[in-house]
CSV table of C-alpha atoms in Angstrom, one decimal:
chain,number,residue,atom,x,y,z
A,38,ALA,CA,-89.5,60.7,20.2
A,39,THR,CA,-87.2,62.2,22.5
A,40,VAL,CA,-89.4,61.1,25.5
A,41,ALA,CA,-88.9,57.4,24.5
A,42,LEU,CA,-85.3,57.7,23.9
A,43,ARG,CA,-84.9,59.2,27.5
A,44,GLN,CA,-87.2,56.2,28.8
A,45,ARG,CA,-85.0,53.7,26.8
A,46,LEU,CA,-81.7,55.1,27.9
A,47,GLU,CA,-82.7,55.4,31.5
A,48,SER,CA,-83.8,51.9,31.5
A,49,GLU,CA,-80.5,50.8,30.1
A,50,LEU,CA,-78.6,52.7,32.6
A,51,GLU,CA,-80.9,51.1,35.6
A,52,ASP,CA,-79.6,47.9,34.0
A,53,ILE,CA,-75.8,48.7,34.3
A,54,ARG,CA,-76.4,49.7,37.9
A,55,GLY,CA,-78.4,46.7,38.8
A,56,ALA,CA,-75.8,44.5,37.5
A,57,GLY,CA,-72.9,46.0,39.6
A,58,THR,CA,-71.1,47.4,36.6
A,59,TRP,CA,-71.6,51.2,36.9
A,60,LYS,CA,-68.5,53.4,36.3
A,61,SER,CA,-68.1,56.3,38.5
A,62,GLU,CA,-65.8,59.1,38.3
A,63,ARG,CA,-63.7,60.3,41.0
A,64,VAL,CA,-62.9,64.3,40.8
A,65,ILE,CA,-59.0,64.7,41.4
A,66,VAL,CA,-58.0,68.2,42.5
A,67,SER,CA,-54.3,68.0,42.5
A,68,ARG,CA,-51.5,67.0,39.7
A,69,GLN,CA,-51.5,63.1,38.9
A,70,GLY,CA,-48.9,61.6,40.9
A,71,PRO,CA,-48.4,58.5,43.4
A,72,HIS,CA,-50.2,61.0,46.0
A,73,LEU,CA,-53.3,62.7,45.1
A,74,ARG,CA,-56.3,64.9,46.5
A,75,LEU,CA,-59.7,64.2,45.4
A,76,ALA,CA,-62.7,66.8,45.4
A,77,GLY,CA,-64.6,66.4,48.8
A,78,GLY,CA,-62.0,66.6,51.1
A,79,GLY,CA,-59.9,63.1,50.2
A,80,ALA,CA,-56.5,64.0,50.7
A,81,GLY,CA,-53.4,61.8,51.2
A,82,ILE,CA,-54.9,59.2,49.2
A,83,LEU,CA,-52.5,56.7,47.5
A,84,ASN,CA,-52.9,56.3,43.8
A,85,PHE,CA,-52.5,53.2,42.2
A,86,CYS,CA,-54.7,53.3,38.8
A,87,ALA,CA,-52.8,55.4,36.5
A,88,ASN,CA,-50.7,54.8,33.5
A,89,ASN,CA,-47.9,57.2,34.8
A,90,TYR,CA,-45.3,54.7,34.8
A,91,LEU,CA,-42.4,56.6,34.9
A,92,GLY,CA,-44.1,59.4,37.2
A,93,LEU,CA,-43.2,62.0,34.4
A,94,SER,CA,-46.6,63.4,34.4
A,95,SER,CA,-45.6,65.7,37.1
A,96,HIS,CA,-42.0,66.0,36.4
A,97,PRO,CA,-40.7,69.5,36.8
A,98,GLU,CA,-38.6,69.3,33.7
A,99,VAL,CA,-41.8,68.2,31.8
A,100,ILE,CA,-44.2,70.7,33.2
A,101,ARG,CA,-41.4,73.2,32.4
A,102,ALA,CA,-41.0,72.2,28.9
A,103,ALA,CA,-44.7,72.5,28.4
A,104,VAL,CA,-44.8,75.8,29.4
A,105,GLU,CA,-42.1,76.9,27.1
A,106,ALA,CA,-43.9,75.8,24.2
A,107,LEU,CA,-46.9,77.3,25.2
A,108,GLU,CA,-45.5,80.5,25.5
A,109,LYS,CA,-43.4,80.0,22.2
A,110,PHE,CA,-45.9,78.3,19.8
A,111,GLY,CA,-49.3,79.0,21.7
A,112,ALA,CA,-52.1,77.1,22.7
A,113,GLY,CA,-53.1,75.4,19.5
A,114,LEU,CA,-52.8,75.4,15.6
A,115,SER,CA,-56.6,75.5,15.2
A,116,SER,CA,-56.0,73.3,12.0
A,117,VAL,CA,-55.1,70.0,10.8
A,118,ARG,CA,-51.5,69.2,9.8
A,119,PHE,CA,-51.2,69.7,5.9
A,120,ILE,CA,-53.4,72.8,6.1
A,121,CYS,CA,-51.2,74.8,8.6
A,122,GLY,CA,-51.0,72.6,11.6
A,123,THR,CA,-47.4,71.7,11.4
A,124,GLN,CA,-44.9,73.4,13.6
A,125,SER,CA,-40.9,72.6,13.8
A,126,ILE,CA,-41.6,70.9,17.0
A,127,HIS,CA,-44.2,68.3,15.5
A,128,LYS,CA,-41.4,67.4,13.2
A,129,ASP,CA,-38.6,67.4,15.7
A,130,LEU,CA,-40.7,65.2,17.9
A,131,GLU,CA,-41.9,62.9,15.3
A,132,GLU,CA,-37.7,62.9,14.2
A,133,LYS,CA,-37.3,61.9,18.0
A,134,ILE,CA,-39.9,59.1,18.3
A,135,ALA,CA,-38.5,57.5,15.4
A,136,HIS,CA,-34.7,57.4,16.4
A,137,PHE,CA,-36.2,56.3,19.9
A,138,HIS,CA,-37.7,53.2,18.4
A,139,GLN,CA,-34.6,52.9,15.7
A,140,ARG,CA,-37.2,53.1,12.7
A,141,GLU,CA,-37.1,55.3,9.7
A,142,ASP,CA,-40.2,57.7,10.4
A,143,ALA,CA,-42.9,58.3,12.5
A,144,ILE,CA,-46.4,60.3,12.5
A,145,LEU,CA,-48.2,62.2,15.2
A,146,TYR,CA,-52.1,61.3,16.1
A,147,ALA,CA,-54.1,63.0,18.7
A,148,SER,CA,-54.1,59.7,20.8
A,149,CYS,CA,-53.0,56.2,20.0
A,150,PHE,CA,-56.7,55.2,19.4
A,151,ASP,CA,-56.7,57.7,16.1
A,152,ALA,CA,-53.2,56.0,15.2
A,153,ASN,CA,-54.9,52.7,15.5
A,154,ALA,CA,-58.2,53.8,14.0
A,155,GLY,CA,-56.0,55.3,11.1
A,156,ILE,CA,-53.5,52.6,10.2
A,157,PHE,CA,-55.5,49.3,8.8
A,158,GLU,CA,-57.9,51.2,6.6
A,159,ALA,CA,-55.1,53.1,5.0
A,160,LEU,CA,-52.8,50.3,4.7
A,161,LEU,CA,-54.9,47.5,3.6
A,162,THR,CA,-57.3,46.4,0.9
A,163,PRO,CA,-60.0,43.6,-0.1
A,164,GLU,CA,-56.8,41.4,-1.3
A,165,ASP,CA,-55.0,41.6,2.2
A,166,ALA,CA,-55.6,39.9,5.5
A,167,VAL,CA,-54.7,40.9,9.2
A,168,LEU,CA,-54.9,38.6,12.2
A,169,SER,CA,-55.7,39.8,15.5
A,170,ASP,CA,-55.2,38.6,18.9
A,171,GLU,CA,-58.6,38.1,20.1
A,172,LEU,CA,-58.0,40.1,23.6
A,173,ASN,CA,-56.4,43.0,21.4
A,174,HIS,CA,-57.2,46.8,22.7
A,175,ALA,CA,-60.7,48.1,21.6
A,176,SER,CA,-58.9,50.7,19.4
A,177,ILE,CA,-57.1,48.0,17.3
A,178,ILE,CA,-60.7,46.0,16.9
A,179,ASP,CA,-62.2,49.2,16.1
A,180,GLY,CA,-59.4,50.1,13.4
A,181,ILE,CA,-59.6,46.9,12.0
A,182,ARG,CA,-63.4,47.2,11.6
A,183,LEU,CA,-62.9,50.1,9.4
A,184,CYS,CA,-60.8,48.4,6.8
A,185,LYS,CA,-61.9,45.8,4.1
A,186,ALA,CA,-59.2,43.2,4.8
A,187,ASN,CA,-60.0,39.5,5.3
A,188,LYS,CA,-60.3,39.5,9.2
A,189,TYR,CA,-58.9,36.4,11.2
A,190,ARG,CA,-59.3,36.8,15.1
A,191,TYR,CA,-56.8,34.1,16.7
A,192,LYS,CA,-56.7,32.9,20.6
A,193,HIS,CA,-55.2,34.9,23.1
A,194,MET,CA,-51.6,34.2,22.6
A,195,ASP,CA,-52.2,31.0,21.1
A,196,MET,CA,-49.5,30.6,18.5
A,197,GLN,CA,-50.7,27.1,17.1
A,198,ASP,CA,-54.1,28.9,16.3
A,199,LEU,CA,-52.0,31.8,14.9
A,200,GLU,CA,-50.1,29.3,12.5
A,201,THR,CA,-53.6,27.8,11.8
A,202,LYS,CA,-55.0,30.9,10.6
A,203,LEU,CA,-51.8,32.1,8.7
A,204,GLN,CA,-52.0,29.1,6.7
A,205,ASP,CA,-55.5,29.8,5.9
A,206,ALA,CA,-54.3,33.4,4.9
A,207,GLN,CA,-51.9,32.6,2.7
A,208,LYS,CA,-54.7,33.2,-0.3
A,209,HIS,CA,-54.4,36.8,0.2
A,210,ARG,CA,-52.2,39.5,-0.9
A,211,LEU,CA,-50.8,40.7,2.3
A,212,ARG,CA,-50.8,39.1,5.7
A,213,LEU,CA,-50.5,41.3,9.0
A,214,VAL,CA,-50.5,39.8,12.6
A,215,ALA,CA,-51.5,42.3,14.7
A,216,THR,CA,-51.3,42.3,18.6
A,217,ASP,CA,-50.7,44.3,21.7
A,218,GLY,CA,-47.1,44.3,23.2
A,219,ALA,CA,-48.6,44.4,26.6
A,220,PHE,CA,-52.0,43.6,27.3
A,221,SER,CA,-53.4,46.3,29.3
A,222,MET,CA,-56.2,44.4,31.1
A,223,ASP,CA,-54.1,41.2,32.1
A,224,GLY,CA,-50.4,42.4,32.3
A,225,ASP,CA,-49.3,39.7,30.1
A,226,ILE,CA,-46.6,40.4,27.4
A,227,ALA,CA,-47.3,39.0,23.8
A,228,PRO,CA,-44.9,36.1,22.8
A,229,LEU,CA,-43.2,38.4,19.6
A,230,ARG,CA,-40.3,36.1,19.1
A,231,GLU,CA,-42.8,33.1,18.2
A,232,ILE,CA,-45.0,35.5,16.5
A,233,CYS,CA,-41.8,36.9,14.4
A,234,GLN,CA,-41.0,33.4,13.6
A,235,LEU,CA,-44.6,32.4,12.2
A,236,ALA,CA,-44.5,35.8,10.3
A,237,GLN,CA,-41.1,35.1,8.8
A,238,LYS,CA,-42.4,31.4,7.8
A,239,TYR,CA,-45.5,32.4,6.3
A,240,ASP,CA,-44.4,35.9,4.7
A,241,ALA,CA,-46.6,38.0,6.9
A,242,LEU,CA,-45.9,41.5,8.5
A,243,VAL,CA,-46.0,42.1,12.4
A,244,PHE,CA,-47.7,45.2,13.9
A,245,ILE,CA,-47.7,45.8,17.5
A,246,ASP,CA,-49.5,48.3,20.1
A,247,GLU,CA,-47.0,49.5,22.6
A,248,CYS,CA,-48.8,51.6,24.7
A,249,HIS,CA,-48.3,49.9,27.8
A,250,ALA,CA,-44.6,48.9,27.2
A,251,THR,CA,-43.1,52.3,25.7
A,252,GLY,CA,-40.9,53.7,28.1
A,253,PHE,CA,-40.2,51.0,30.6
A,254,LEU,CA,-40.1,47.7,29.0
A,255,GLY,CA,-36.9,46.6,27.7
A,256,PRO,CA,-33.1,47.6,28.7
A,257,ASN,CA,-33.5,51.2,27.4
A,258,GLY,CA,-37.4,51.1,27.7
A,259,ARG,CA,-38.1,51.0,24.0
A,260,GLY,CA,-41.1,48.2,24.5
A,261,THR,CA,-41.5,44.6,24.0
A,262,ASP,CA,-39.6,44.1,20.7
A,263,GLU,CA,-36.9,45.3,22.4
A,264,LEU,CA,-37.3,43.2,25.6
A,265,LEU,CA,-37.7,40.0,23.5
A,266,GLY,CA,-34.9,40.9,21.0
A,267,VAL,CA,-37.1,41.3,17.9
A,268,MET,CA,-36.8,44.9,17.1
A,269,ASP,CA,-35.5,44.2,13.6
A,270,LYS,CA,-38.6,41.9,13.0
A,271,VAL,CA,-41.4,44.1,13.9
A,272,THR,CA,-42.5,46.5,10.9
A,273,ILE,CA,-45.1,48.7,12.7
A,274,ILE,CA,-45.6,50.2,16.0
A,275,ASN,CA,-48.1,52.2,17.2
A,276,SER,CA,-48.1,53.8,20.8
A,277,THR,CA,-49.0,56.8,23.1
A,278,LEU,CA,-47.7,60.0,24.4
A,279,GLY,CA,-50.3,60.0,27.2
A,280,LYS,CA,-48.8,57.3,29.4
A,281,ALA,CA,-45.2,57.0,30.3
A,282,LEU,CA,-43.9,59.5,27.9
A,283,GLY,CA,-45.3,62.5,30.1
A,284,GLY,CA,-49.0,61.2,30.4
A,285,ALA,CA,-50.9,64.2,28.7
A,286,ALA,CA,-51.9,63.1,25.2
A,287,GLY,CA,-51.1,61.8,21.7
A,288,GLY,CA,-49.9,59.1,20.0
A,289,TYR,CA,-48.3,57.7,16.9
A,290,THR,CA,-47.1,55.2,14.2
A,291,THR,CA,-43.6,54.7,13.3
A,292,GLY,CA,-42.1,52.3,10.9
A,293,PRO,CA,-41.0,52.4,7.3
A,294,LYS,CA,-40.8,56.1,5.6
A,295,PRO,CA,-43.2,54.7,2.8
A,296,LEU,CA,-45.9,53.6,5.3
A,297,ILE,CA,-45.5,56.9,7.1
A,298,ASP,CA,-45.8,58.9,3.7
A,299,LEU,CA,-48.7,57.0,2.8
A,300,LEU,CA,-50.4,57.9,6.2
A,301,ARG,CA,-50.1,61.3,5.6
A,302,GLN,CA,-52.0,60.9,2.4
A,303,ARG,CA,-54.6,58.8,3.6
A,304,SER,CA,-55.1,58.1,7.3
A,305,ARG,CA,-58.3,59.9,8.3
A,306,PRO,CA,-57.6,61.0,11.8
A,307,TYR,CA,-54.6,62.5,10.9
A,308,LEU,CA,-56.0,64.2,7.9
A,309,PHE,CA,-59.1,65.4,9.8
A,310,SER,CA,-57.9,66.0,13.4
A,311,ASN,CA,-56.3,69.3,14.7
A,312,SER,CA,-52.7,69.0,15.2
A,313,LEU,CA,-51.4,68.1,18.7
A,314,PRO,CA,-51.3,71.4,20.6
A,315,PRO,CA,-47.9,72.6,21.5
A,316,ALA,CA,-47.8,72.1,25.4
A,317,VAL,CA,-48.4,68.5,24.5
A,318,VAL,CA,-45.4,68.3,22.2
A,319,GLY,CA,-43.5,70.0,24.8
A,320,CYS,CA,-44.2,67.4,27.5
A,321,ALA,CA,-43.3,64.3,25.1
A,322,SER,CA,-40.4,65.5,23.9
A,323,LYS,CA,-38.7,66.2,27.1
A,324,ALA,CA,-39.8,62.8,28.7
A,325,LEU,CA,-38.2,61.2,25.5
A,326,ASP,CA,-35.0,63.2,26.4
A,327,LEU,CA,-35.0,62.0,30.0
A,328,LEU,CA,-35.6,58.3,29.2
A,329,MET,CA,-32.9,58.8,26.3
A,330,GLU,CA,-30.5,60.0,28.7
A,331,SER,CA,-30.9,57.5,31.5
A,332,ASN,CA,-32.8,54.0,31.7
A,333,ALA,CA,-32.6,54.4,35.8
A,334,ILE,CA,-36.2,55.6,35.9
A,335,ALA,CA,-37.4,52.7,33.9
A,336,GLN,CA,-35.2,50.0,35.4
A,337,SER,CA,-36.1,51.1,38.8
A,338,MET,CA,-40.0,49.6,38.2
A,339,ALA,CA,-38.8,45.8,38.0
A,340,ALA,CA,-38.3,45.7,41.9
A,341,LYS,CA,-41.2,47.5,42.7
A,342,THR,CA,-43.4,45.5,40.5
A,343,GLN,CA,-41.8,42.4,42.0
A,344,ARG,CA,-42.4,43.8,45.6
A,345,PHE,CA,-46.2,44.1,45.0
A,346,ARG,CA,-46.8,41.0,43.1
A,347,SER,CA,-44.8,38.6,45.5
A,348,LYS,CA,-46.6,40.3,48.6
A,349,MET,CA,-50.2,39.9,47.2
A,350,THR,CA,-49.4,36.5,46.5
A,351,ALA,CA,-47.8,35.5,49.6
A,352,ALA,CA,-51.1,37.1,50.9
A,353,GLY,CA,-53.5,34.8,49.1
A,354,PHE,CA,-54.5,37.0,46.0
A,355,THR,CA,-54.3,35.8,42.3
A,356,ILE,CA,-52.4,38.4,40.3
A,357,SER,CA,-52.6,38.2,36.7
A,358,GLY,CA,-49.8,38.7,34.1
A,359,LYS,CA,-46.2,38.4,34.6
A,360,ASP,CA,-43.2,40.8,35.5
A,361,HIS,CA,-45.6,44.1,34.4
A,362,PRO,CA,-46.5,47.1,36.2
A,363,ILE,CA,-50.1,46.3,35.4
A,364,CYS,CA,-50.9,44.0,38.3
A,365,PRO,CA,-54.8,42.8,37.9
A,366,VAL,CA,-55.8,41.3,41.4
A,367,MET,CA,-58.3,38.5,40.1
A,368,LEU,CA,-61.7,38.7,41.9
A,369,GLY,CA,-64.2,37.0,39.1
A,370,ASP,CA,-67.3,38.9,40.6
A,371,ALA,CA,-68.2,42.4,39.6
A,372,ARG,CA,-70.0,43.4,42.6
A,373,LEU,CA,-67.1,42.4,44.7
A,374,ALA,CA,-64.6,44.3,42.8
A,375,ALA,CA,-66.5,47.5,42.9
A,376,VAL,CA,-67.6,47.2,46.7
A,377,MET,CA,-63.7,46.1,47.4
A,378,ALA,CA,-62.3,49.0,45.3
A,379,GLU,CA,-64.6,51.5,47.4
A,380,ASP,CA,-63.4,50.0,50.6
A,381,MET,CA,-60.0,50.7,49.4
A,382,LEU,CA,-60.5,54.3,49.0
A,383,ASN,CA,-61.9,54.7,52.4
A,384,ARG,CA,-58.3,53.2,53.4
A,385,GLY,CA,-56.4,55.8,51.4
A,386,ILE,CA,-55.7,53.6,48.3
A,387,TYR,CA,-57.3,54.7,44.9
A,388,VAL,CA,-57.7,51.7,42.6
A,389,ILE,CA,-60.4,50.5,40.0
A,390,GLY,CA,-62.4,47.9,39.8
A,391,PHE,CA,-62.9,46.4,36.2
A,392,SER,CA,-65.8,44.4,34.9
A,393,TYR,CA,-68.0,43.8,31.6
A,394,PRO,CA,-67.6,44.9,28.9
A,395,VAL,CA,-64.3,46.3,30.1
A,396,VAL,CA,-63.2,42.5,30.6
A,397,PRO,CA,-64.9,39.5,30.0
A,398,LYS,CA,-67.9,38.2,31.8
A,399,GLY,CA,-66.7,36.4,35.3
A,400,LYS,CA,-63.1,38.0,34.9
A,401,ALA,CA,-63.8,41.1,37.1
A,402,ARG,CA,-60.7,42.3,38.8
A,403,ILE,CA,-59.1,45.3,40.3
A,404,ARG,CA,-56.2,46.6,38.3
A,405,VAL,CA,-53.4,47.8,40.4
A,406,GLN,CA,-50.6,49.7,38.3
A,407,ILE,CA,-47.3,50.4,39.7
A,408,SER,CA,-45.3,53.7,39.0
A,409,ALA,CA,-41.5,54.2,39.2
A,410,VAL,CA,-42.3,57.3,41.9
A,411,HIS,CA,-44.3,54.8,44.4
A,412,SER,CA,-41.8,54.2,47.3
A,413,ASP,CA,-41.8,50.7,48.9
A,414,GLU,CA,-43.7,52.1,52.1
A,415,ASP,CA,-46.3,53.1,49.5
A,416,ILE,CA,-46.6,49.5,48.0
A,417,ASP,CA,-46.7,47.9,51.2
A,418,ARG,CA,-49.4,50.0,52.4
A,419,CYS,CA,-51.4,48.9,49.6
A,420,VAL,CA,-50.8,45.6,49.9
A,421,GLU,CA,-51.8,45.5,53.9
A,422,ALA,CA,-55.2,47.4,52.7
A,423,PHE,CA,-55.9,44.9,50.2
A,424,THR,CA,-55.5,42.1,53.0
A,425,GLU,CA,-57.6,43.5,55.2
A,426,VAL,CA,-60.6,44.5,52.8
A,427,GLY,CA,-60.1,41.0,51.2
A,428,ARG,CA,-60.6,39.2,54.6
A,429,LYS,CA,-63.5,41.4,55.0
A,430,HIS,CA,-65.2,40.6,51.9
A,431,GLY,CA,-64.3,36.8,51.8
A,432,ALA,CA,-62.2,37.4,49.0
A,433,LEU,CA,-59.2,35.9,50.9
């Protein structure tokens, strides 16, 4: 049986290689940041593919906070929260998250993937309905699969289709519209104003995943609900500590206190996963402090994002999304995306090609991500390299 399994797996892996969708892992031997050093001697590499939106992954105050938490509270709790895994820093961070989002309470998870896996099953029953954007993150899709609610999938950001689905869902007790605030593969932002208007019209609740929005979208970096002026109309927010807020790990749900209390009783990823390590909590807490002290870092991203998007468009590339630091360079062909990404690395630019099954077939792209710590010179060098490589491979 083991021999047969090995043969089947090797054949499947060969098919992945043959399709040009093999995902290699490049080994970094330095801190996360705009400049990296790779194993094998690659030095001075410009990094344009991390979720380090605010550049806080290697911020000295964030690192210092992690060290202090490690020394004071230890390496880990060796336990789940309700047994003996809750420390004062966990409660402090949850309070800080709720305050930041202007919500009643918050609950920490090991990741936002866990937060998304834990909420739908705990909240929704066979009497209820969940309506999900077709391009929602895989973690939302998986979380919805786990629940027994009636499931509706509406076309991407299509409000007419959502309204049709909401009309059909009126026969169910509770209706929950679930969407990414900012979609990670396309760099587009959900039409939350229209979603909230429809939710109000059809007596539904709104859930948003803010992993690619928390910390830098909106005047104070609170996310897409702040950006679009609907903070009082979104019921539930799930987000991450592993991107803009320090980049280490961790996720959370924030919203009404009775919901958070219910999750502490019934959410399986919370009940059966070890507590967040103190160093991770320290990182995230300091990142939130820095963000709430000043919005200067978050606001610096807009000009840098616009610089990259406008220069790439002028060069002849098609950039998906709008005004978001996720800047997908649309290429269509999986092999082309992979080969161009490799050539970019040869020119000192670290980017990654995305293809099926991460994105739909025929929608391959190189996803570029702008960080607050990129300089104008970094951005210009990236555009120049793209132009050279694009011409070489006939993408321009």
